[in-house]
Amino acid sequence: MGDFQTKEFQTILKARKFVREAGVASAPVDLERLAAAANAKIKIVDDLSDDESGQTTQIKGKHVIIVNGNHREERQRFTVLHELAHIVLELASQHHGPKLTTGTLMRYGKRPPEEMLCDVFAAECLLPYDLFSKDVGDVDISMAAVKELAEKYKASLTTTGSRFAVSAHEPCAFVLSEDGQTRYVSRSKFLNELKGWIDFNIPLPQGSVAYRLIQNGSKTEDYDELASDVWFNGGIKIRPLLAEESVLLREWNQCLSLIWFDDSLKPVHEPRDEEDEDEPLLKELDGTLPWPSKSKRR
Ligand SMILES: [Zn+2]
């Protein structure tokens, strides 16, 4: 996993450079402009079968990205950027050949790392860091906020959520699970600082909102506040409570979970064992200052 994360990080940096050099500075991102920067043209066609998202061909030394015009706009945009990623990163398609099928794009289960890296590149282009992190900083963390930003950037909830967590100004994670297993996890640096890890390819924790939604079957989304050890092994001592908001995407047997800590979830009192540690220290300090008073220093 460490190796993938290094490649993922390098891919993100390449995407940022690509967007910056193409001069993209407003949302939604101008795809024609990005395509031109990679010597590519976008062609929207209506005669692809529904299970085909797009393909790339070469015409007179130029890349032509063909997109299925019958798909939703957000999906067309992601397809274009995924195909652009293959061109810019010089990564050959690993299992869809020249054609990118919808199943390949939407299902995470058995995707080769090259394909996941192309998705990472696409997401970074769709939601450029500088623009997007400013927008994330202006809102409180919630699935509703992710939905609003998804509309603004014309991106899917999945893509927006994963970038949202990375840009969040609080400890925050976004988990994509499929068939009840975690498939992709993104985290803010603040969560990394708390050492809040969530593994890929593990069963959804029992007691999580995501797990309950899948078991229950009547609701498609829910919010709850949970003990932090539901998602994080051994819990997080200074953050006993977390918030989780999850949404089911039944079409793909997937669930999206936004997990975060904010000030409203902090305990009113610090945990007892920490108070006990602090008290003797406070008594020691009481009355005897360990440094000279102002008059003595002068
Ligand atoms: Zn691909």
mmCIF file of C-alpha atoms and ligand atoms in Angstrom:
data_model
loop_
_atom_site.group_PDB
_atom_site.id
_atom_site.type_symbol
_atom_site.label_atom_id
_atom_site.label_comp_id
_atom_site.label_asym_id
_atom_site.label_seq_id
_atom_site.Cartn_x
_atom_site.Cartn_y
_atom_site.Cartn_z
ATOM 1 C CA MET A 1 0.000 0.000 0.000
ATOM 2 C CA GLY A 2 2.872 2.364 0.786
ATOM 3 C CA ASP A 3 4.105 2.065 -2.771
ATOM 4 C CA PHE A 4 0.701 2.948 -4.170
ATOM 5 C CA GLN A 5 0.446 5.964 -1.900
ATOM 6 C CA THR A 6 3.802 7.287 -3.131
ATOM 7 C CA LYS A 7 2.637 6.939 -6.727
ATOM 8 C CA GLU A 8 -0.673 8.505 -5.808
ATOM 9 C CA PHE A 9 1.095 11.516 -4.327
ATOM 10 C CA GLN A 10 3.313 11.922 -7.405
ATOM 11 C CA THR A 11 0.240 11.684 -9.611
ATOM 12 C CA ILE A 12 -1.496 14.423 -7.648
ATOM 13 C CA LEU A 13 1.521 16.701 -8.075
ATOM 14 C CA LYS A 14 1.580 16.026 -11.820
ATOM 15 C CA ALA A 15 -2.120 16.850 -12.070
ATOM 16 C CA ARG A 16 -1.659 20.120 -10.181
ATOM 17 C CA LYS A 17 1.164 21.143 -12.506
ATOM 18 C CA PHE A 18 -0.917 20.206 -15.542
ATOM 19 C CA VAL A 19 -3.911 22.282 -14.383
ATOM 20 C CA ARG A 20 -1.726 25.246 -13.444
ATOM 21 C CA GLU A 21 0.106 25.260 -16.761
ATOM 22 C CA ALA A 22 -3.172 25.003 -18.682
ATOM 23 C CA GLY A 23 -4.269 28.203 -16.917
ATOM 24 C CA VAL A 24 -7.437 26.810 -15.371
ATOM 25 C CA ALA A 25 -8.621 29.076 -12.558
ATOM 26 C CA SER A 26 -12.399 28.786 -12.199
ATOM 27 C CA ALA A 27 -15.081 26.178 -11.572
ATOM 28 C CA PRO A 28 -16.394 24.202 -13.304
ATOM 29 C CA VAL A 29 -13.058 23.421 -14.900
ATOM 30 C CA ASP A 30 -12.824 24.074 -18.654
ATOM 31 C CA LEU A 31 -12.219 20.638 -20.176
ATOM 32 C CA GLU A 32 -11.569 21.886 -23.715
ATOM 33 C CA ARG A 33 -8.686 23.872 -22.343
ATOM 34 C CA LEU A 34 -7.222 20.916 -20.471
ATOM 35 C CA ALA A 35 -7.604 18.668 -23.495
ATOM 36 C CA ALA A 36 -5.835 21.208 -25.712
ATOM 37 C CA ALA A 37 -2.937 21.266 -23.230
ATOM 38 C CA ALA A 38 -2.516 17.521 -23.806
ATOM 39 C CA ASN A 39 -2.814 17.811 -27.612
ATOM 40 C CA ALA A 40 -6.246 16.213 -27.476
ATOM 41 C CA LYS A 41 -9.724 16.992 -28.733
ATOM 42 C CA ILE A 42 -13.033 15.964 -27.194
ATOM 43 C CA LYS A 43 -15.741 14.488 -29.374
ATOM 44 C CA ILE A 44 -19.155 13.766 -27.903
ATOM 45 C CA VAL A 45 -21.046 11.047 -29.756
ATOM 46 C CA ASP A 46 -24.502 9.567 -29.303
ATOM 47 C CA ASP A 47 -24.039 6.116 -30.825
ATOM 48 C CA LEU A 48 -21.985 4.358 -28.152
ATOM 49 C CA SER A 49 -23.674 1.563 -26.268
ATOM 50 C CA ASP A 50 -24.732 2.434 -22.738
ATOM 51 C CA ASP A 51 -22.002 0.319 -21.129
ATOM 52 C CA GLU A 52 -19.266 2.219 -22.949
ATOM 53 C CA SER A 53 -18.038 5.494 -21.428
ATOM 54 C CA GLY A 54 -15.518 6.495 -24.042
ATOM 55 C CA GLN A 55 -12.331 5.755 -25.937
ATOM 56 C CA THR A 56 -9.253 7.490 -27.255
ATOM 57 C CA THR A 57 -7.964 7.292 -30.804
ATOM 58 C CA GLN A 58 -5.195 9.055 -32.726
ATOM 59 C CA ILE A 59 -6.076 11.112 -35.768
ATOM 60 C CA LYS A 60 -3.233 12.886 -37.626
ATOM 61 C CA GLY A 61 -0.985 12.966 -34.577
ATOM 62 C CA LYS A 62 -3.732 14.319 -32.337
ATOM 63 C CA HIS A 63 -5.506 12.406 -29.577
ATOM 64 C CA VAL A 64 -9.256 12.303 -29.978
ATOM 65 C CA ILE A 65 -11.243 11.440 -26.870
ATOM 66 C CA ILE A 66 -14.656 10.101 -27.769
ATOM 67 C CA VAL A 67 -17.279 10.353 -25.024
ATOM 68 C CA ASN A 68 -20.707 8.822 -24.679
ATOM 69 C CA GLY A 69 -23.086 11.765 -24.980
ATOM 70 C CA ASN A 70 -25.942 9.741 -23.480
ATOM 71 C CA HIS A 71 -24.287 9.654 -20.076
ATOM 72 C CA ARG A 72 -24.798 12.249 -17.368
ATOM 73 C CA GLU A 73 -22.576 15.306 -17.746
ATOM 74 C CA GLU A 74 -20.578 14.629 -14.573
ATOM 75 C CA ARG A 75 -19.734 11.172 -15.882
ATOM 76 C CA GLN A 76 -18.740 12.459 -19.301
ATOM 77 C CA ARG A 77 -16.402 14.934 -17.634
ATOM 78 C CA PHE A 78 -14.770 12.258 -15.531
ATOM 79 C CA THR A 79 -14.376 10.005 -18.578
ATOM 80 C CA VAL A 80 -12.622 12.765 -20.516
ATOM 81 C CA LEU A 81 -10.214 13.425 -17.645
ATOM 82 C CA HIS A 82 -9.554 9.733 -17.055
ATOM 83 C CA GLU A 83 -8.628 9.386 -20.734
ATOM 84 C CA LEU A 84 -6.499 12.545 -20.541
ATOM 85 C CA ALA A 85 -4.698 10.983 -17.577
ATOM 86 C CA HIS A 86 -3.662 8.004 -19.717
ATOM 87 C CA ILE A 87 -2.185 10.470 -22.230
ATOM 88 C CA VAL A 88 -0.453 12.795 -19.754
ATOM 89 C CA LEU A 89 0.826 10.091 -17.397
ATOM 90 C CA GLU A 90 1.727 7.838 -20.335
ATOM 91 C CA LEU A 91 0.023 4.917 -18.659
ATOM 92 C CA ALA A 92 -1.414 2.386 -21.060
ATOM 93 C CA SER A 93 -4.941 1.233 -20.354
ATOM 94 C CA GLN A 94 -4.674 -1.827 -18.162
ATOM 95 C CA HIS A 95 -7.911 -3.637 -18.687
ATOM 96 C CA HIS A 96 -10.275 -1.718 -20.822
ATOM 97 C CA GLY A 97 -8.198 -1.615 -24.000
ATOM 98 C CA PRO A 98 -9.046 1.405 -26.123
ATOM 99 C CA LYS A 99 -12.606 1.347 -24.833
ATOM 100 C CA LEU A 100 -13.524 2.456 -21.354
ATOM 101 C CA THR A 101 -16.602 0.635 -20.153
ATOM 102 C CA THR A 102 -18.932 2.007 -17.559
ATOM 103 C CA GLY A 103 -18.430 -1.001 -15.323
ATOM 104 C CA THR A 104 -14.683 -0.456 -15.317
ATOM 105 C CA LEU A 105 -15.072 3.180 -14.420
ATOM 106 C CA MET A 106 -17.613 2.779 -11.665
ATOM 107 C CA ARG A 107 -16.504 -0.445 -10.001
ATOM 108 C CA TYR A 108 -13.416 -0.450 -7.805
ATOM 109 C CA GLY A 109 -13.203 -4.123 -6.893
ATOM 110 C CA LYS A 110 -10.454 -5.457 -9.111
ATOM 111 C CA ARG A 111 -8.983 -2.391 -10.688
ATOM 112 C CA PRO A 112 -5.271 -2.340 -11.471
ATOM 113 C CA PRO A 113 -3.269 0.443 -9.790
ATOM 114 C CA GLU A 114 -2.668 2.227 -13.120
ATOM 115 C CA GLU A 115 -6.406 2.684 -13.524
ATOM 116 C CA MET A 116 -6.762 4.001 -9.987
ATOM 117 C CA LEU A 117 -3.932 6.472 -10.626
ATOM 118 C CA CYS A 118 -5.761 7.736 -13.715
ATOM 119 C CA ASP A 119 -8.817 8.271 -11.526
ATOM 120 C CA VAL A 120 -6.702 10.169 -9.008
ATOM 121 C CA PHE A 121 -5.372 12.382 -11.797
ATOM 122 C CA ALA A 122 -8.885 12.946 -13.139
ATOM 123 C CA ALA A 123 -10.221 13.884 -9.704
ATOM 124 C CA GLU A 124 -7.422 16.345 -9.115
ATOM 125 C CA CYS A 125 -8.110 18.042 -12.468
ATOM 126 C CA LEU A 126 -11.843 18.135 -11.895
ATOM 127 C CA LEU A 127 -11.415 19.657 -8.430
ATOM 128 C CA PRO A 128 -8.162 21.634 -8.575
ATOM 129 C CA TYR A 129 -6.551 21.935 -5.183
ATOM 130 C CA ASP A 130 -6.204 25.723 -4.949
ATOM 131 C CA LEU A 131 -9.782 26.467 -5.998
ATOM 132 C CA PHE A 132 -11.389 23.574 -4.224
ATOM 133 C CA SER A 133 -9.612 23.777 -0.870
ATOM 134 C CA LYS A 134 -10.700 27.389 -0.551
ATOM 135 C CA ASP A 135 -14.328 26.356 -1.115
ATOM 136 C CA VAL A 136 -13.991 23.491 1.381
ATOM 137 C CA GLY A 137 -12.567 25.898 3.957
ATOM 138 C CA ASP A 138 -15.675 28.075 3.657
ATOM 139 C CA VAL A 139 -18.164 25.341 4.670
ATOM 140 C CA ASP A 140 -18.807 23.043 7.631
ATOM 141 C CA ILE A 141 -18.164 19.376 6.970
ATOM 142 C CA SER A 142 -21.300 17.476 5.918
ATOM 143 C CA MET A 143 -22.559 15.331 3.068
ATOM 144 C CA ALA A 144 -24.820 18.267 2.078
ATOM 145 C CA ALA A 145 -21.723 20.429 1.625
ATOM 146 C CA VAL A 146 -20.119 17.708 -0.524
ATOM 147 C CA LYS A 147 -23.286 17.569 -2.664
ATOM 148 C CA GLU A 148 -23.296 21.335 -3.198
ATOM 149 C CA LEU A 149 -19.659 21.365 -4.246
ATOM 150 C CA ALA A 150 -20.265 18.379 -6.544
ATOM 151 C CA GLU A 151 -22.862 20.479 -8.366
ATOM 152 C CA LYS A 152 -20.632 23.531 -8.542
ATOM 153 C CA TYR A 153 -17.728 21.566 -10.041
ATOM 154 C CA LYS A 154 -19.952 19.240 -12.120
ATOM 155 C CA ALA A 155 -18.350 16.214 -10.500
ATOM 156 C CA SER A 156 -19.772 13.039 -8.988
ATOM 157 C CA LEU A 157 -20.444 12.700 -5.285
ATOM 158 C CA THR A 158 -17.753 9.999 -5.088
ATOM 159 C CA THR A 159 -15.033 12.119 -6.649
ATOM 160 C CA THR A 160 -16.010 15.260 -4.778
ATOM 161 C CA GLY A 161 -16.182 13.442 -1.450
ATOM 162 C CA SER A 162 -12.742 11.928 -1.799
ATOM 163 C CA ARG A 163 -11.173 15.299 -2.612
ATOM 164 C CA PHE A 164 -13.250 16.999 0.093
ATOM 165 C CA ALA A 165 -11.679 14.862 2.809
ATOM 166 C CA VAL A 166 -8.165 15.580 1.559
ATOM 167 C CA SER A 167 -8.828 19.334 1.596
ATOM 168 C CA ALA A 168 -10.747 19.439 4.878
ATOM 169 C CA HIS A 169 -9.459 21.726 7.598
ATOM 170 C CA GLU A 170 -10.398 19.224 10.305
ATOM 171 C CA PRO A 171 -9.571 15.548 10.822
ATOM 172 C CA CYS A 172 -11.716 13.973 8.090
ATOM 173 C CA ALA A 173 -11.882 10.795 5.987
ATOM 174 C CA PHE A 174 -13.927 9.716 3.012
ATOM 175 C CA VAL A 175 -14.455 6.001 2.479
ATOM 176 C CA LEU A 176 -15.782 4.325 -0.626
ATOM 177 C CA SER A 177 -16.957 0.815 0.115
ATOM 178 C CA GLU A 178 -18.239 -1.780 -2.300
ATOM 179 C CA ASP A 179 -19.934 -5.084 -1.499
ATOM 180 C CA GLY A 180 -19.443 -4.246 2.181
ATOM 181 C CA GLN A 181 -15.640 -3.813 1.908
ATOM 182 C CA THR A 182 -13.643 -0.589 2.037
ATOM 183 C CA ARG A 183 -12.143 0.054 -1.400
ATOM 184 C CA TYR A 184 -10.778 3.566 -1.302
ATOM 185 C CA VAL A 185 -9.992 5.880 1.604
ATOM 186 C CA SER A 186 -8.858 9.491 1.472
ATOM 187 C CA ARG A 187 -7.889 11.520 4.528
ATOM 188 C CA SER A 188 -7.037 15.072 5.568
ATOM 189 C CA LYS A 189 -3.566 15.773 6.932
ATOM 190 C CA PHE A 190 -5.228 16.580 10.271
ATOM 191 C CA LEU A 191 -6.495 13.016 10.460
ATOM 192 C CA ASN A 192 -3.016 11.738 9.596
ATOM 193 C CA GLU A 193 -1.673 13.778 12.514
ATOM 194 C CA LEU A 194 -4.088 11.946 14.820
ATOM 195 C CA LYS A 195 -2.845 8.665 13.277
ATOM 196 C CA GLY A 196 -6.393 7.878 12.174
ATOM 197 C CA TRP A 197 -5.851 5.091 9.637
ATOM 198 C CA ILE A 198 -8.575 3.142 7.835
ATOM 199 C CA ASP A 199 -7.411 0.156 5.800
ATOM 200 C CA PHE A 200 -8.407 -0.671 2.237
ATOM 201 C CA ASN A 201 -10.180 -3.976 1.534
ATOM 202 C CA ILE A 202 -11.491 -4.657 5.024
ATOM 203 C CA PRO A 203 -15.129 -5.332 5.936
ATOM 204 C CA LEU A 204 -17.097 -2.258 7.002
ATOM 205 C CA PRO A 205 -16.980 -2.042 10.793
ATOM 206 C CA GLN A 206 -20.118 -3.247 12.516
ATOM 207 C CA GLY A 207 -21.664 -0.285 14.286
ATOM 208 C CA SER A 208 -20.720 2.117 11.494
ATOM 209 C CA VAL A 209 -23.519 4.039 9.802
ATOM 210 C CA ALA A 210 -22.464 2.506 6.465
ATOM 211 C CA TYR A 211 -22.806 -1.026 7.845
ATOM 212 C CA ARG A 212 -26.214 -0.238 9.336
ATOM 213 C CA LEU A 213 -27.490 1.246 6.058
ATOM 214 C CA ILE A 214 -26.506 -1.896 4.158
ATOM 215 C CA GLN A 215 -28.105 -4.186 6.747
ATOM 216 C CA ASN A 216 -31.236 -2.119 7.129
ATOM 217 C CA GLY A 217 -32.152 -1.630 3.475
ATOM 218 C CA SER A 218 -34.913 0.968 3.877
ATOM 219 C CA LYS A 219 -32.887 4.168 4.253
ATOM 220 C CA THR A 220 -30.345 5.345 1.708
ATOM 221 C CA GLU A 221 -28.560 7.882 3.894
ATOM 222 C CA ASP A 222 -27.998 8.586 7.558
ATOM 223 C CA TYR A 223 -25.923 10.467 10.121
ATOM 224 C CA ASP A 224 -24.751 9.455 13.561
ATOM 225 C CA GLU A 225 -22.160 10.204 16.207
ATOM 226 C CA LEU A 226 -20.119 7.162 17.171
ATOM 227 C CA ALA A 227 -17.281 6.129 19.444
ATOM 228 C CA SER A 228 -14.066 6.738 17.513
ATOM 229 C CA ASP A 229 -12.995 3.102 17.930
ATOM 230 C CA VAL A 230 -15.805 2.020 15.592
ATOM 231 C CA TRP A 231 -13.683 3.196 12.639
ATOM 232 C CA PHE A 232 -10.237 3.540 14.192
ATOM 233 C CA ASN A 233 -8.520 0.602 15.863
ATOM 234 C CA GLY A 234 -8.091 1.329 19.553
ATOM 235 C CA GLY A 235 -9.957 4.622 19.096
ATOM 236 C CA ILE A 236 -8.425 8.072 19.218
ATOM 237 C CA LYS A 237 -7.807 9.058 22.803
ATOM 238 C CA ILE A 238 -8.227 12.815 22.527
ATOM 239 C CA ARG A 239 -11.228 12.441 20.187
ATOM 240 C CA PRO A 240 -13.607 9.867 21.681
ATOM 241 C CA LEU A 241 -16.502 10.799 19.355
ATOM 242 C CA LEU A 242 -16.658 10.974 15.575
ATOM 243 C CA ALA A 243 -19.374 12.005 13.140
ATOM 244 C CA GLU A 244 -20.276 9.770 10.207
ATOM 245 C CA GLU A 245 -22.632 10.547 7.376
ATOM 246 C CA SER A 246 -23.108 7.820 4.775
ATOM 247 C CA VAL A 247 -24.981 7.468 1.486
ATOM 248 C CA LEU A 248 -25.789 4.234 -0.351
ATOM 249 C CA LEU A 249 -25.332 4.024 -4.111
ATOM 250 C CA ARG A 250 -27.398 0.913 -4.703
ATOM 251 C CA GLU A 251 -26.799 0.839 -8.452
ATOM 252 C CA TRP A 252 -23.124 -0.063 -7.827
ATOM 253 C CA ASN A 253 -23.577 -1.768 -4.448
ATOM 254 C CA GLN A 254 -21.422 1.017 -3.018
ATOM 255 C CA CYS A 255 -21.563 3.199 0.049
ATOM 256 C CA LEU A 256 -19.909 6.592 0.546
ATOM 257 C CA SER A 257 -18.963 7.596 4.089
ATOM 258 C CA LEU A 258 -17.806 10.961 5.328
ATOM 259 C CA ILE A 259 -16.150 10.616 8.733
ATOM 260 C CA TRP A 260 -14.919 13.570 10.750
ATOM 261 C CA PHE A 261 -14.118 15.160 14.087
ATOM 262 C CA ASP A 262 -15.046 18.740 14.856
ATOM 263 C CA ASP A 263 -15.214 20.994 17.888
ATOM 264 C CA SER A 264 -18.853 20.170 18.612
ATOM 265 C CA LEU A 265 -17.779 16.556 19.217
ATOM 266 C CA LYS A 266 -15.051 17.393 21.715
ATOM 267 C CA PRO A 267 -15.824 16.303 25.256
ATOM 268 C CA VAL A 268 -16.755 19.137 27.640
ATOM 269 C CA HIS A 269 -14.139 17.826 30.062
ATOM 270 C CA GLU A 270 -10.873 16.240 29.061
ATOM 271 C CA PRO A 271 -10.784 12.495 29.683
ATOM 272 C CA ARG A 272 -10.339 11.650 33.346
ATOM 273 C CA ASP A 273 -6.914 9.991 33.105
ATOM 274 C CA GLU A 274 -5.476 13.151 31.561
ATOM 275 C CA GLU A 275 -6.864 15.313 34.357
ATOM 276 C CA ASP A 276 -5.203 13.034 36.849
ATOM 277 C CA GLU A 277 -1.908 13.439 35.071
ATOM 278 C CA ASP A 278 -2.232 17.218 35.028
ATOM 279 C CA GLU A 279 -3.178 17.788 38.645
ATOM 280 C CA PRO A 280 0.095 17.019 40.441
ATOM 281 C CA LEU A 281 1.875 19.237 37.931
ATOM 282 C CA LEU A 282 -0.486 22.118 38.617
ATOM 283 C CA LYS A 283 0.036 21.736 42.375
ATOM 284 C CA GLU A 284 3.771 21.835 41.915
ATOM 285 C CA LEU A 285 3.532 25.054 39.969
ATOM 286 C CA ASP A 286 1.120 26.595 42.438
ATOM 287 C CA GLY A 287 2.789 29.466 44.307
ATOM 288 C CA THR A 288 6.333 28.782 43.197
ATOM 289 C CA LEU A 289 7.126 30.106 39.769
ATOM 290 C CA PRO A 290 9.953 28.188 38.115
ATOM 291 C CA TRP A 291 11.346 31.339 36.552
ATOM 292 C CA PRO A 292 12.578 34.581 38.203
ATOM 293 C CA SER A 293 10.050 37.353 38.754
ATOM 294 C CA LYS A 294 10.264 40.496 36.662
ATOM 295 C CA SER A 295 11.956 42.501 39.394
ATOM 296 C CA LYS A 296 14.737 39.919 39.841
ATOM 297 C CA ARG A 297 15.367 39.672 36.093
ATOM 298 C CA ARG A 298 15.813 43.409 35.737
HETATM 299 ZN ZN ZN B 1 -8.262 3.722 -17.949
#
